[in-house]
mmCIF file of C-alpha atoms in Angstrom:
data_model
loop_
_atom_site.group_PDB
_atom_site.id
_atom_site.type_symbol
_atom_site.label_atom_id
_atom_site.label_comp_id
_atom_site.label_asym_id
_atom_site.label_seq_id
_atom_site.Cartn_x
_atom_site.Cartn_y
_atom_site.Cartn_z
ATOM 1 C CA MET A 101 -0.537 23.579 25.592
ATOM 2 C CA VAL A 102 -1.238 22.599 21.957
ATOM 3 C CA LYS A 103 1.949 22.101 20.029
ATOM 4 C CA ASN A 104 2.495 23.229 16.428
ATOM 5 C CA VAL A 105 0.718 20.544 14.355
ATOM 6 C CA GLN A 106 2.713 21.336 11.208
ATOM 7 C CA ARG A 107 5.966 20.842 13.116
ATOM 8 C CA MET A 108 4.679 17.489 14.334
ATOM 9 C CA LYS A 109 4.060 16.478 10.735
ATOM 10 C CA ASP A 110 7.532 17.722 9.779
ATOM 11 C CA ILE A 111 9.047 15.598 12.561
ATOM 12 C CA CYS A 112 7.127 12.524 11.363
ATOM 13 C CA ASP A 113 8.232 13.102 7.758
ATOM 14 C CA TYR A 114 11.864 13.542 8.800
ATOM 15 C CA ILE A 115 11.869 10.418 10.973
ATOM 16 C CA GLU A 116 10.358 8.302 8.173
ATOM 17 C CA SER A 117 12.791 9.686 5.591
ATOM 18 C CA TYR A 118 15.785 9.192 7.888
ATOM 19 C CA GLN A 119 14.759 5.634 8.745
ATOM 20 C CA PHE A 120 14.365 4.827 5.062
ATOM 21 C CA ASP A 121 17.868 6.132 4.287
ATOM 22 C CA TYR A 122 19.777 4.923 7.367
ATOM 23 C CA ARG A 123 17.665 2.062 8.797
ATOM 24 C CA ARG A 124 17.676 3.620 12.259
ATOM 25 C CA THR A 125 15.869 6.327 14.219
ATOM 26 C CA PRO A 126 17.519 9.775 14.186
ATOM 27 C CA SER A 127 18.796 11.236 17.443
ATOM 28 C CA MET A 128 17.051 14.107 19.261
ATOM 29 C CA ASN A 129 19.785 16.475 18.052
ATOM 30 C CA GLU A 130 19.348 15.332 14.426
ATOM 31 C CA ILE A 131 15.587 15.846 14.627
ATOM 32 C CA ALA A 132 16.048 19.276 16.227
ATOM 33 C CA ASP A 133 18.469 20.381 13.498
ATOM 34 C CA ALA A 134 16.195 19.064 10.747
ATOM 35 C CA VAL A 135 13.064 20.909 11.889
ATOM 36 C CA GLY A 136 14.716 24.072 13.207
ATOM 37 C CA THR A 137 14.213 23.808 16.961
ATOM 38 C CA VAL A 138 16.108 22.740 20.075
ATOM 39 C CA LYS A 139 16.501 19.297 21.607
ATOM 40 C CA SER A 140 14.303 20.087 24.650
ATOM 41 C CA ASN A 141 11.433 21.085 22.341
ATOM 42 C CA VAL A 142 11.809 17.874 20.338
ATOM 43 C CA PHE A 143 11.350 15.863 23.524
ATOM 44 C CA LYS A 144 8.130 17.781 24.315
ATOM 45 C CA TYR A 145 6.877 17.338 20.761
ATOM 46 C CA LEU A 146 7.560 13.609 20.789
ATOM 47 C CA SER A 147 5.681 13.223 24.093
ATOM 48 C CA GLU A 148 2.670 15.076 22.681
ATOM 49 C CA MET A 149 2.849 13.104 19.417
ATOM 50 C CA GLU A 150 2.890 9.835 21.345
ATOM 51 C CA GLN A 151 -0.193 10.884 23.332
ATOM 52 C CA ARG A 152 -1.977 11.721 20.054
ATOM 53 C CA GLY A 153 -1.096 8.321 18.598
ATOM 54 C CA MET A 154 1.087 9.799 15.855
ATOM 55 C CA ILE A 155 4.141 7.794 16.979
ATOM 56 C CA THR A 156 5.032 4.835 19.164
ATOM 57 C CA ARG A 157 8.293 4.815 21.146
ATOM 58 C CA TYR A 158 10.278 1.785 22.292
ATOM 59 C CA GLY A 159 13.286 3.197 24.150
ATOM 60 C CA ARG A 160 15.174 5.183 21.523
ATOM 61 C CA GLU A 161 13.297 3.650 18.611
ATOM 62 C CA ILE A 162 10.365 5.584 17.132
ATOM 63 C CA THR A 163 7.675 4.175 14.844
ATOM 64 C CA VAL A 164 5.568 6.652 12.896
ATOM 65 C CA ASN A 165 1.933 5.539 12.843
ATOM 66 C CA SER A 166 1.315 6.850 9.352
ATOM 67 C CA SER A 167 -0.971 4.096 8.109
ATOM 68 C CA VAL A 168 -4.206 5.852 9.034
ATOM 69 C CA PRO A 169 -7.165 3.808 7.803
ATOM 70 C CA SER A 170 -9.054 5.640 5.099
ATOM 71 C CA THR A 171 -12.410 5.000 3.517
ATOM 72 C CA PRO A 172 -12.137 5.382 -0.258
ATOM 73 C CA GLU A 173 -15.045 6.879 -2.139
ATOM 74 C CA MET A 174 -17.096 4.172 -3.830
ATOM 75 C CA ASN A 175 -19.725 3.868 -6.535
ATOM 76 C CA ARG A 176 -22.441 1.298 -5.807
ATOM 77 C CA VAL A 177 -22.861 -0.443 -9.174
ATOM 78 C CA PRO A 178 -25.419 -3.105 -10.136
ATOM 79 C CA ILE A 179 -24.571 -6.262 -12.080
ATOM 80 C CA LEU A 180 -27.480 -6.611 -14.494
ATOM 81 C CA GLY A 181 -26.865 -9.936 -16.212
ATOM 82 C CA LYS A 182 -25.364 -10.897 -19.551
ATOM 83 C CA ILE A 183 -24.850 -9.107 -22.836
ATOM 84 C CA ALA A 184 -24.195 -10.716 -26.198
ATOM 85 C CA CYS A 185 -20.830 -10.245 -27.817
ATOM 86 C CA GLY A 186 -22.074 -11.865 -30.983
ATOM 87 C CA THR A 187 -25.554 -11.983 -32.488
ATOM 88 C CA PRO A 188 -27.806 -9.522 -30.643
ATOM 89 C CA GLU A 189 -29.901 -11.212 -27.982
ATOM 90 C CA TYR A 190 -32.548 -10.154 -25.546
ATOM 91 C CA ALA A 191 -30.929 -8.579 -22.511
ATOM 92 C CA GLU A 192 -31.123 -10.637 -19.360
ATOM 93 C CA GLU A 193 -31.674 -7.691 -17.091
ATOM 94 C CA ASN A 194 -32.117 -9.833 -14.042
ATOM 95 C CA PHE A 195 -30.521 -8.078 -11.116
ATOM 96 C CA GLU A 196 -27.643 -10.072 -9.621
ATOM 97 C CA GLU A 197 -26.116 -7.831 -6.951
ATOM 98 C CA TYR A 198 -24.492 -4.480 -6.256
ATOM 99 C CA ILE A 199 -20.725 -4.233 -6.000
ATOM 100 C CA PRO A 200 -18.597 -1.281 -4.847
ATOM 101 C CA LEU A 201 -16.210 0.232 -7.399
ATOM 102 C CA PRO A 202 -13.582 2.685 -6.078
ATOM 103 C CA VAL A 203 -13.897 6.136 -7.630
ATOM 104 C CA ALA A 204 -10.085 6.436 -7.691
ATOM 105 C CA LEU A 205 -9.905 3.595 -10.238
ATOM 106 C CA PHE A 206 -13.194 3.813 -12.131
ATOM 107 C CA GLY A 207 -14.135 7.491 -11.861
ATOM 108 C CA LYS A 208 -17.441 9.041 -10.861
ATOM 109 C CA GLY A 209 -20.642 8.386 -12.755
ATOM 110 C CA ASP A 210 -23.726 6.267 -13.151
ATOM 111 C CA PHE A 211 -22.523 2.778 -14.079
ATOM 112 C CA PHE A 212 -23.820 -0.736 -14.505
ATOM 113 C CA ILE A 213 -21.963 -3.990 -15.095
ATOM 114 C CA LEU A 214 -22.784 -6.681 -17.652
ATOM 115 C CA ARG A 215 -21.281 -10.136 -17.951
ATOM 116 C CA THR A 216 -20.299 -10.951 -21.515
ATOM 117 C CA LYS A 217 -20.865 -13.997 -23.677
ATOM 118 C CA GLY A 218 -19.902 -14.646 -27.282
ATOM 119 C CA LEU A 219 -16.705 -14.039 -29.238
ATOM 120 C CA SER A 220 -17.371 -10.899 -31.257
ATOM 121 C CA MET A 221 -15.191 -8.596 -29.121
ATOM 122 C CA ILE A 222 -12.224 -10.854 -28.431
ATOM 123 C CA GLU A 223 -9.831 -8.716 -30.497
ATOM 124 C CA ALA A 224 -10.647 -5.814 -28.170
ATOM 125 C CA GLY A 225 -9.684 -8.007 -25.206
ATOM 126 C CA ILE A 226 -13.286 -8.731 -24.171
ATOM 127 C CA GLU A 227 -13.839 -12.459 -23.727
ATOM 128 C CA PRO A 228 -16.773 -14.615 -22.591
ATOM 129 C CA GLY A 229 -17.325 -14.277 -18.857
ATOM 130 C CA ASP A 230 -15.647 -10.866 -18.538
ATOM 131 C CA MET A 231 -17.503 -8.130 -16.667
ATOM 132 C CA VAL A 232 -17.810 -4.860 -18.576
ATOM 133 C CA VAL A 233 -18.252 -1.637 -16.603
ATOM 134 C CA VAL A 234 -20.603 0.568 -18.615
ATOM 135 C CA ARG A 235 -21.313 4.256 -18.114
ATOM 136 C CA LYS A 236 -25.025 4.935 -18.581
ATOM 137 C CA GLN A 237 -25.518 7.411 -21.438
ATOM 138 C CA ASN A 238 -27.585 7.631 -24.602
ATOM 139 C CA SER A 239 -24.905 8.997 -26.917
ATOM 140 C CA ALA A 240 -21.472 7.844 -28.038
ATOM 141 C CA ASP A 241 -18.491 8.991 -30.084
ATOM 142 C CA GLU A 242 -17.420 7.030 -33.136
ATOM 143 C CA GLY A 243 -15.084 4.252 -32.093
ATOM 144 C CA ASP A 244 -16.601 3.837 -28.619
ATOM 145 C CA ILE A 245 -17.574 0.346 -27.512
ATOM 146 C CA VAL A 246 -21.269 0.606 -26.730
ATOM 147 C CA VAL A 247 -24.161 -1.335 -25.305
ATOM 148 C CA ALA A 248 -26.660 -0.919 -28.146
ATOM 149 C CA LEU A 249 -30.333 -1.774 -28.292
ATOM 150 C CA VAL A 250 -31.224 -2.944 -31.805
ATOM 151 C CA ASN A 251 -34.775 -4.166 -32.503
ATOM 152 C CA ASN A 252 -35.354 -4.662 -28.761
ATOM 153 C CA GLU A 253 -32.197 -6.754 -28.450
ATOM 154 C CA THR A 254 -28.879 -5.768 -26.909
ATOM 155 C CA THR A 255 -25.333 -6.224 -28.091
ATOM 156 C CA LEU A 256 -21.846 -4.966 -27.276
ATOM 157 C CA LYS A 257 -20.053 -3.577 -30.340
ATOM 158 C CA ARG A 258 -17.859 -0.744 -31.534
ATOM 159 C CA TYR A 259 -19.966 2.193 -32.735
ATOM 160 C CA TYR A 260 -19.608 3.931 -36.110
ATOM 161 C CA ILE A 261 -21.835 6.031 -38.365
ATOM 162 C CA ASP A 262 -21.905 4.890 -42.003
ATOM 163 C CA LYS A 263 -22.544 8.152 -43.859
ATOM 164 C CA LYS A 264 -22.817 6.533 -47.288
ATOM 165 C CA LYS A 265 -25.502 4.081 -46.213
ATOM 166 C CA ARG A 266 -26.999 6.550 -43.743
ATOM 167 C CA CYS A 267 -27.092 4.115 -40.876
ATOM 168 C CA VAL A 268 -25.271 3.008 -37.765
ATOM 169 C CA ARG A 269 -22.550 0.399 -38.153
ATOM 170 C CA LEU A 270 -21.928 -1.813 -35.140
ATOM 171 C CA HIS A 271 -18.528 -3.369 -35.630
ATOM 172 C CA PRO A 272 -17.464 -6.642 -33.976
ATOM 173 C CA GLU A 273 -13.823 -6.882 -32.935
ATOM 174 C CA ASN A 274 -13.489 -10.287 -34.569
ATOM 175 C CA LYS A 275 -12.274 -10.530 -38.153
ATOM 176 C CA ASP A 276 -14.494 -13.574 -38.749
ATOM 177 C CA MET A 277 -17.716 -11.668 -38.040
ATOM 178 C CA ASP A 278 -19.697 -9.130 -40.072
ATOM 179 C CA ASP A 279 -20.789 -5.628 -39.117
ATOM 180 C CA ILE A 280 -24.372 -5.008 -38.053
ATOM 181 C CA LEU A 281 -25.983 -2.201 -40.077
ATOM 182 C CA THR A 282 -29.096 -0.604 -38.622
ATOM 183 C CA LYS A 283 -31.198 2.503 -39.097
ATOM 184 C CA GLU A 284 -32.463 2.375 -35.521
ATOM 185 C CA CYS A 285 -29.996 2.012 -32.685
ATOM 186 C CA TYR A 286 -30.490 3.129 -29.094
ATOM 187 C CA ILE A 287 -27.293 3.605 -27.077
ATOM 188 C CA GLN A 288 -27.711 2.379 -23.503
ATOM 189 C CA GLY A 289 -24.164 3.058 -22.391
ATOM 190 C CA VAL A 290 -20.479 3.217 -23.255
ATOM 191 C CA ALA A 291 -18.022 0.582 -22.029
ATOM 192 C CA GLN A 292 -15.348 2.035 -19.772
ATOM 193 C CA HIS A 293 -13.490 -0.894 -18.190
ATOM 194 C CA VAL A 294 -13.243 -4.678 -18.364
ATOM 195 C CA ILE A 295 -12.899 -6.756 -15.204
ATOM 196 C CA LYS A 296 -11.558 -10.225 -15.900
ATOM 197 C CA ALA A 297 -10.112 -13.219 -14.140
ATOM 198 C CA LEU A 298 -6.550 -14.223 -14.979
#
């Protein structure tokens, strides 16, 4: 006879909560009172739950086997080489490897990763050797940090539109460096995250 699965879950939740509060396993009567049944039913439920692997019993002690292994959803993201955080340079689009990025942390999308070099973005917390997770897209909002293709060279800068000069202004996050002004700028992606070693 299949027992009530929801009641089994309620029993597991109660046992875990009780053990957290009192550092011991509740009695059969306490479990019965908590889930609205009788002691004889609790015994039957616990036997079924043990057969299903939901709990493990050692005498009167009960361990809830709640740590069910799960497979998180992943994005498979390529590392494509280095990008200049300084003077624009030719992109080294040599493929290095794919790495999995969990969707729970990085979100869904089409991403690539670039290793950084240069000092132009240090005031945005992007330092040489960091890995920047970039969402592939060909448009950006003002203020986004973008991977921009300028005269067939790539760079990582903050993106603005200079309406007076009618051009794109690529702003380095380093007070010692000048903006790059360009009439032609192709957005390859928008930086979303920085992965760095401590």
